[in-house]
PDB file of C-alpha atoms in Angstrom:
ATOM      1  CA  GLU A   1     -14.638   9.798  18.791  1.00  0.00           C
ATOM      2  CA  GLY A   2     -11.939  12.100  20.096  1.00  0.00           C
ATOM      3  CA  ASP A   3      -9.855  11.445  16.976  1.00  0.00           C
ATOM      4  CA  GLU A   4      -7.637  14.263  15.822  1.00  0.00           C
ATOM      5  CA  PHE A   5      -7.449  15.202  12.158  1.00  0.00           C
ATOM      6  CA  ILE A   6      -4.254  16.934  11.082  1.00  0.00           C
ATOM      7  CA  ILE A   7      -3.860  18.090   7.487  1.00  0.00           C
ATOM      8  CA  TYR A   8      -0.399  18.913   6.185  1.00  0.00           C
ATOM      9  CA  PRO A   9       0.192  20.276   2.709  1.00  0.00           C
ATOM     10  CA  ILE A  10       2.353  18.345   0.268  1.00  0.00           C
ATOM     11  CA  HIS A  11       4.289  20.800  -1.831  1.00  0.00           C
ATOM     12  CA  GLN A  12       7.791  21.979  -2.603  1.00  0.00           C
ATOM     13  CA  ARG A  13       8.475  22.715   1.105  1.00  0.00           C
ATOM     14  CA  THR A  14       6.802  19.720   2.737  1.00  0.00           C
ATOM     15  CA  GLU A  15       9.726  19.278   5.137  1.00  0.00           C
ATOM     16  CA  THR A  16       9.051  22.593   6.899  1.00  0.00           C
ATOM     17  CA  ALA A  17       5.292  22.786   6.371  1.00  0.00           C
ATOM     18  CA  VAL A  18       3.076  23.277   9.396  1.00  0.00           C
ATOM     19  CA  PRO A  19      -0.402  21.775   9.668  1.00  0.00           C
ATOM     20  CA  MET A  20      -3.050  23.623   7.694  1.00  0.00           C
ATOM     21  CA  ILE A  21      -5.749  22.113   9.886  1.00  0.00           C
ATOM     22  CA  ARG A  22      -5.742  20.579  13.347  1.00  0.00           C
ATOM     23  CA  TYR A  23      -9.186  19.417  14.411  1.00  0.00           C
ATOM     24  CA  ARG A  24     -10.342  17.172  17.246  1.00  0.00           C
ATOM     25  CA  LYS A  25     -13.527  15.289  16.538  1.00  0.00           C
ATOM     26  CA  ALA A  26     -16.359  16.098  18.961  1.00  0.00           C
ATOM     27  CA  LYS A  27     -17.025  13.669  21.775  1.00  0.00           C
ATOM     28  CA  LEU A  28     -20.501  12.224  21.427  1.00  0.00           C
ATOM     29  CA  PRO A  29     -22.741  12.702  24.482  1.00  0.00           C
ATOM     30  CA  GLY A  30     -23.944   9.092  24.515  1.00  0.00           C
ATOM     31  CA  SER A  31     -27.575   9.975  24.076  1.00  0.00           C
ATOM     32  CA  LEU A  32     -30.210  10.293  21.387  1.00  0.00           C
ATOM     33  CA  ASN A  33     -28.378  13.435  20.265  1.00  0.00           C
ATOM     34  CA  ASN A  34     -25.332  11.465  19.007  1.00  0.00           C
ATOM     35  CA  HIS A  35     -26.497  11.576  15.395  1.00  0.00           C
ATOM     36  CA  GLN A  36     -27.148  15.331  15.476  1.00  0.00           C
ATOM     37  CA  VAL A  37     -23.830  16.114  17.216  1.00  0.00           C
ATOM     38  CA  ALA A  38     -21.911  13.930  14.732  1.00  0.00           C
ATOM     39  CA  ARG A  39     -23.620  15.585  11.758  1.00  0.00           C
ATOM     40  CA  GLU A  40     -22.880  19.112  13.084  1.00  0.00           C
ATOM     41  CA  ASP A  41     -19.287  18.151  13.840  1.00  0.00           C
ATOM     42  CA  LYS A  42     -18.818  16.794  10.310  1.00  0.00           C
ATOM     43  CA  ALA A  43     -20.287  19.994   8.813  1.00  0.00           C
ATOM     44  CA  THR A  44     -17.916  22.112  10.926  1.00  0.00           C
ATOM     45  CA  PHE A  45     -14.931  20.021   9.852  1.00  0.00           C
ATOM     46  CA  MET A  46     -15.868  20.138   6.160  1.00  0.00           C
ATOM     47  CA  HIS A  47     -16.289  23.932   6.323  1.00  0.00           C
ATOM     48  CA  LEU A  48     -12.833  24.200   7.893  1.00  0.00           C
ATOM     49  CA  VAL A  49     -11.332  21.966   5.178  1.00  0.00           C
ATOM     50  CA  ASP A  50     -12.999  23.942   2.393  1.00  0.00           C
ATOM     51  CA  SER A  51     -11.769  27.209   3.839  1.00  0.00           C
ATOM     52  CA  ALA A  52      -8.169  26.111   4.488  1.00  0.00           C
ATOM     53  CA  LEU A  53      -7.605  24.112   1.315  1.00  0.00           C
ATOM     54  CA  PHE A  54      -9.660  25.955  -1.263  1.00  0.00           C
ATOM     55  CA  THR A  55     -11.262  29.263  -0.300  1.00  0.00           C
ATOM     56  CA  ASN A  56      -8.467  30.851   1.736  1.00  0.00           C
ATOM     57  CA  ASN A  57      -5.435  28.927   0.499  1.00  0.00           C
ATOM     58  CA  ASN A  58      -2.613  31.445   0.360  1.00  0.00           C
ATOM     59  CA  LEU A  59       0.198  29.150  -0.841  1.00  0.00           C
ATOM     60  CA  SER A  60       1.888  30.653  -3.865  1.00  0.00           C
ATOM     61  CA  GLU A  61       1.806  28.713  -7.117  1.00  0.00           C
ATOM     62  CA  ASP A  62       5.583  28.169  -7.202  1.00  0.00           C
ATOM     63  CA  ILE A  63       5.385  26.447  -3.785  1.00  0.00           C
ATOM     64  CA  ARG A  64       2.329  24.361  -4.715  1.00  0.00           C
ATOM     65  CA  MET A  65       3.819  23.179  -8.008  1.00  0.00           C
ATOM     66  CA  GLY A  66       6.491  20.959  -6.411  1.00  0.00           C
ATOM     67  CA  THR A  67       5.611  17.633  -4.825  1.00  0.00           C
ATOM     68  CA  ASN A  68       8.097  16.688  -2.101  1.00  0.00           C
ATOM     69  CA  ILE A  69       6.804  13.435  -0.590  1.00  0.00           C
ATOM     70  CA  TYR A  70       9.788  11.824   1.162  1.00  0.00           C
ATOM     71  CA  PRO A  71       9.679  14.225   4.141  1.00  0.00           C
ATOM     72  CA  ILE A  72       6.309  12.725   5.100  1.00  0.00           C
ATOM     73  CA  VAL A  73       8.166   9.772   6.630  1.00  0.00           C
ATOM     74  CA  ARG A  74      10.441  12.017   8.717  1.00  0.00           C
ATOM     75  CA  LYS A  75       7.539  14.237   9.759  1.00  0.00           C
ATOM     76  CA  LEU A  76       5.309  11.350  10.840  1.00  0.00           C
ATOM     77  CA  SER A  77       8.063   9.519  12.697  1.00  0.00           C
ATOM     78  CA  ARG A  78       9.247  12.708  14.415  1.00  0.00           C
ATOM     79  CA  TYR A  79       5.980  14.329  15.474  1.00  0.00           C
ATOM     80  CA  HIS A  80       3.554  11.445  15.769  1.00  0.00           C
ATOM     81  CA  LYS A  81       5.680   8.662  17.282  1.00  0.00           C
ATOM     82  CA  ASP A  82       3.252   7.268  19.815  1.00  0.00           C
ATOM     83  CA  ASP A  83       0.038   8.030  17.952  1.00  0.00           C
ATOM     84  CA  ASN A  84      -2.206   5.435  16.356  1.00  0.00           C
ATOM     85  CA  LEU A  85      -1.943   6.781  12.828  1.00  0.00           C
ATOM     86  CA  ARG A  86      -4.041   6.422   9.734  1.00  0.00           C
ATOM     87  CA  VAL A  87      -2.568   8.582   6.987  1.00  0.00           C
ATOM     88  CA  TRP A  88      -4.426   9.495   3.817  1.00  0.00           C
ATOM     89  CA  ILE A  89      -2.228  11.033   1.114  1.00  0.00           C
ATOM     90  CA  VAL A  90      -4.013  12.773  -1.748  1.00  0.00           C
ATOM     91  CA  SER A  91      -1.463  13.521  -4.449  1.00  0.00           C
ATOM     92  CA  ASP A  92      -0.251  12.667  -7.941  1.00  0.00           C
ATOM     93  CA  MET A  93       2.695  11.034  -6.060  1.00  0.00           C
ATOM     94  CA  LYS A  94       5.188  12.104  -8.726  1.00  0.00           C
ATOM     95  CA  HIS A  95       7.720  13.536  -6.242  1.00  0.00           C
ATOM     96  CA  GLU A  96       9.189  16.475  -8.130  1.00  0.00           C
ATOM     97  CA  PHE A  97      11.882  17.898  -5.900  1.00  0.00           C
ATOM     98  CA  GLY A  98      15.531  18.802  -6.209  1.00  0.00           C
ATOM     99  CA  ASP A  99      17.256  16.658  -8.775  1.00  0.00           C
ATOM    100  CA  GLU A 100      14.615  13.915  -8.765  1.00  0.00           C
ATOM    101  CA  GLN A 101      11.600  13.837 -11.036  1.00  0.00           C
ATOM    102  CA  LEU A 102      10.185  10.464 -10.007  1.00  0.00           C
ATOM    103  CA  HIS A 103       7.734  10.129 -12.877  1.00  0.00           C
ATOM    104  CA  ILE A 104      10.530  10.778 -15.385  1.00  0.00           C
ATOM    105  CA  ASN A 105      12.911   8.380 -13.621  1.00  0.00           C
ATOM    106  CA  LEU A 106      10.289   5.616 -13.596  1.00  0.00           C
ATOM    107  CA  ALA A 107       9.543   6.161 -17.278  1.00  0.00           C
ATOM    108  CA  GLU A 108      13.073   5.015 -18.131  1.00  0.00           C
ATOM    109  CA  VAL A 109      13.025   1.455 -19.458  1.00  0.00           C
ATOM    110  CA  ASN A 110      15.676   0.046 -17.093  1.00  0.00           C
ATOM    111  CA  ASN A 111      14.338   1.700 -13.947  1.00  0.00           C
ATOM    112  CA  LYS A 112      12.647  -0.855 -11.696  1.00  0.00           C
ATOM    113  CA  PRO A 113      10.220   0.774  -9.218  1.00  0.00           C
ATOM    114  CA  ASN A 114      10.915  -1.693  -6.380  1.00  0.00           C
ATOM    115  CA  ASP A 115      14.695  -1.302  -6.666  1.00  0.00           C
ATOM    116  CA  HIS A 116      14.443   2.483  -6.814  1.00  0.00           C
ATOM    117  CA  ALA A 117      12.158   2.577  -3.756  1.00  0.00           C
ATOM    118  CA  SER A 118      14.513   0.330  -1.814  1.00  0.00           C
ATOM    119  CA  LYS A 119      17.445   2.596  -2.692  1.00  0.00           C
ATOM    120  CA  ILE A 120      15.595   5.743  -1.505  1.00  0.00           C
ATOM    121  CA  VAL A 121      14.472   4.097   1.755  1.00  0.00           C
ATOM    122  CA  ASN A 122      18.028   2.890   2.476  1.00  0.00           C
ATOM    123  CA  GLU A 123      19.685   6.204   1.567  1.00  0.00           C
ATOM    124  CA  ASN A 124      17.343   8.098   3.904  1.00  0.00           C
ATOM    125  CA  ASN A 125      17.294   5.516   6.718  1.00  0.00           C
ATOM    126  CA  PHE A 126      13.504   5.202   6.542  1.00  0.00           C
ATOM    127  CA  GLN A 127      13.440   1.454   7.368  1.00  0.00           C
ATOM    128  CA  ASN A 128      10.548   0.739   9.770  1.00  0.00           C
ATOM    129  CA  LYS A 129      10.130   4.407  10.727  1.00  0.00           C
ATOM    130  CA  LEU A 130       6.370   4.047  10.203  1.00  0.00           C
ATOM    131  CA  SER A 131       5.707   0.752  11.952  1.00  0.00           C
ATOM    132  CA  GLU A 132       2.010   0.166  12.576  1.00  0.00           C
ATOM    133  CA  VAL A 133       1.008   3.216  10.509  1.00  0.00           C
ATOM    134  CA  GLN A 134      -1.759   2.708   7.951  1.00  0.00           C
ATOM    135  CA  VAL A 135      -1.098   4.705   4.772  1.00  0.00           C
ATOM    136  CA  THR A 136      -3.705   5.129   2.059  1.00  0.00           C
ATOM    137  CA  ILE A 137      -2.532   6.791  -1.135  1.00  0.00           C
ATOM    138  CA  ALA A 138      -5.380   8.395  -3.081  1.00  0.00           C
ATOM    139  CA  PHE A 139      -4.747   8.997  -6.767  1.00  0.00           C
ATOM    140  CA  THR A 140      -7.162  11.005  -8.872  1.00  0.00           C
ATOM    141  CA  GLU A 141      -9.014   8.873 -11.409  1.00  0.00           C
ATOM    142  CA  SER A 142      -8.641  11.324 -14.274  1.00  0.00           C
ATOM    143  CA  CYS A 143      -5.210  11.147 -15.808  1.00  0.00           C
ATOM    144  CA  ASP A 144      -3.717  11.549 -19.240  1.00  0.00           C
ATOM    145  CA  HIS A 145      -2.180   8.775 -21.355  1.00  0.00           C
ATOM    146  CA  ILE A 146       1.317   9.211 -19.896  1.00  0.00           C
ATOM    147  CA  ASP A 147      -0.010   9.126 -16.320  1.00  0.00           C
ATOM    148  CA  GLU A 148      -2.012   6.025 -17.131  1.00  0.00           C
ATOM    149  CA  ILE A 149       1.138   4.239 -18.316  1.00  0.00           C
ATOM    150  CA  LEU A 150       3.115   5.367 -15.275  1.00  0.00           C
ATOM    151  CA  ARG A 151       0.392   4.671 -12.693  1.00  0.00           C
ATOM    152  CA  SER A 152       1.343   1.020 -12.174  1.00  0.00           C
ATOM    153  CA  LYS A 153       5.013   1.934 -11.743  1.00  0.00           C
ATOM    154  CA  LEU A 154       4.132   4.711  -9.290  1.00  0.00           C
ATOM    155  CA  GLU A 155       1.940   2.302  -7.331  1.00  0.00           C
ATOM    156  CA  ARG A 156       4.706  -0.313  -7.145  1.00  0.00           C
ATOM    157  CA  PHE A 157       7.258   2.323  -6.126  1.00  0.00           C
ATOM    158  CA  TRP A 158       5.110   3.795  -3.330  1.00  0.00           C
ATOM    159  CA  GLU A 159       3.902   0.406  -2.113  1.00  0.00           C
ATOM    160  CA  THR A 160       7.516  -0.743  -1.752  1.00  0.00           C
ATOM    161  CA  PHE A 161       8.629   2.613  -0.325  1.00  0.00           C
ATOM    162  CA  PHE A 162       6.010   2.723   2.431  1.00  0.00           C
ATOM    163  CA  THR A 163       6.160  -1.036   3.142  1.00  0.00           C
ATOM    164  CA  LEU A 164       9.939  -0.861   3.659  1.00  0.00           C
ATOM    165  CA  SER A 165       9.305   2.183   5.858  1.00  0.00           C
ATOM    166  CA  GLY A 166       7.162  -0.109   8.010  1.00  0.00           C
ATOM    167  CA  ALA A 167       3.694   1.074   6.997  1.00  0.00           C
ATOM    168  CA  GLU A 168       0.650  -0.865   5.891  1.00  0.00           C
ATOM    169  CA  VAL A 169      -0.213   0.466   2.400  1.00  0.00           C
ATOM    170  CA  SER A 170      -3.412   0.646   0.401  1.00  0.00           C
ATOM    171  CA  PHE A 171      -4.555   2.620  -2.611  1.00  0.00           C
ATOM    172  CA  ASP A 172      -7.691   4.594  -3.314  1.00  0.00           C
ATOM    173  CA  TYR A 173      -8.838   6.319  -6.481  1.00  0.00           C
ATOM    174  CA  LEU A 174     -10.795   9.550  -6.367  1.00  0.00           C
TER     175      LEU A 174
END
């Protein structure tokens, strides 16, 4: 009740992306109408999500194709410092930006996901930037053979990355 939902895109320009959706959940009247108000509010929110993410999404393909995930830490720590945050990230989590192709790096035999995550967190000074933030990473269930092999390494990398950044981490599979 009164929660605010903010949806940011994750793409090649995540660092400078503005929210696609900002929505404050309706306050329930505290009467027999609570159920009806909640149902209407959910329908309004879902229509807004459908419109912004699917129907009227005007992000060009070259922007959408990159996956720049690290700026999420800076963005959350900068703009939502004093908020009680629950973050749900829906992505392949491959982080394809600049000179790093995370899924390719992790596929290398000698690359240890925990060590690599620790290095990235230290290089970017992300330690404890997300204290008391709950992060859920939602992977899609359908993946090809290569993704299936890499999934465990990606999970270990992101669990270490967000834990060292101070967050509580869980995974979900869509």
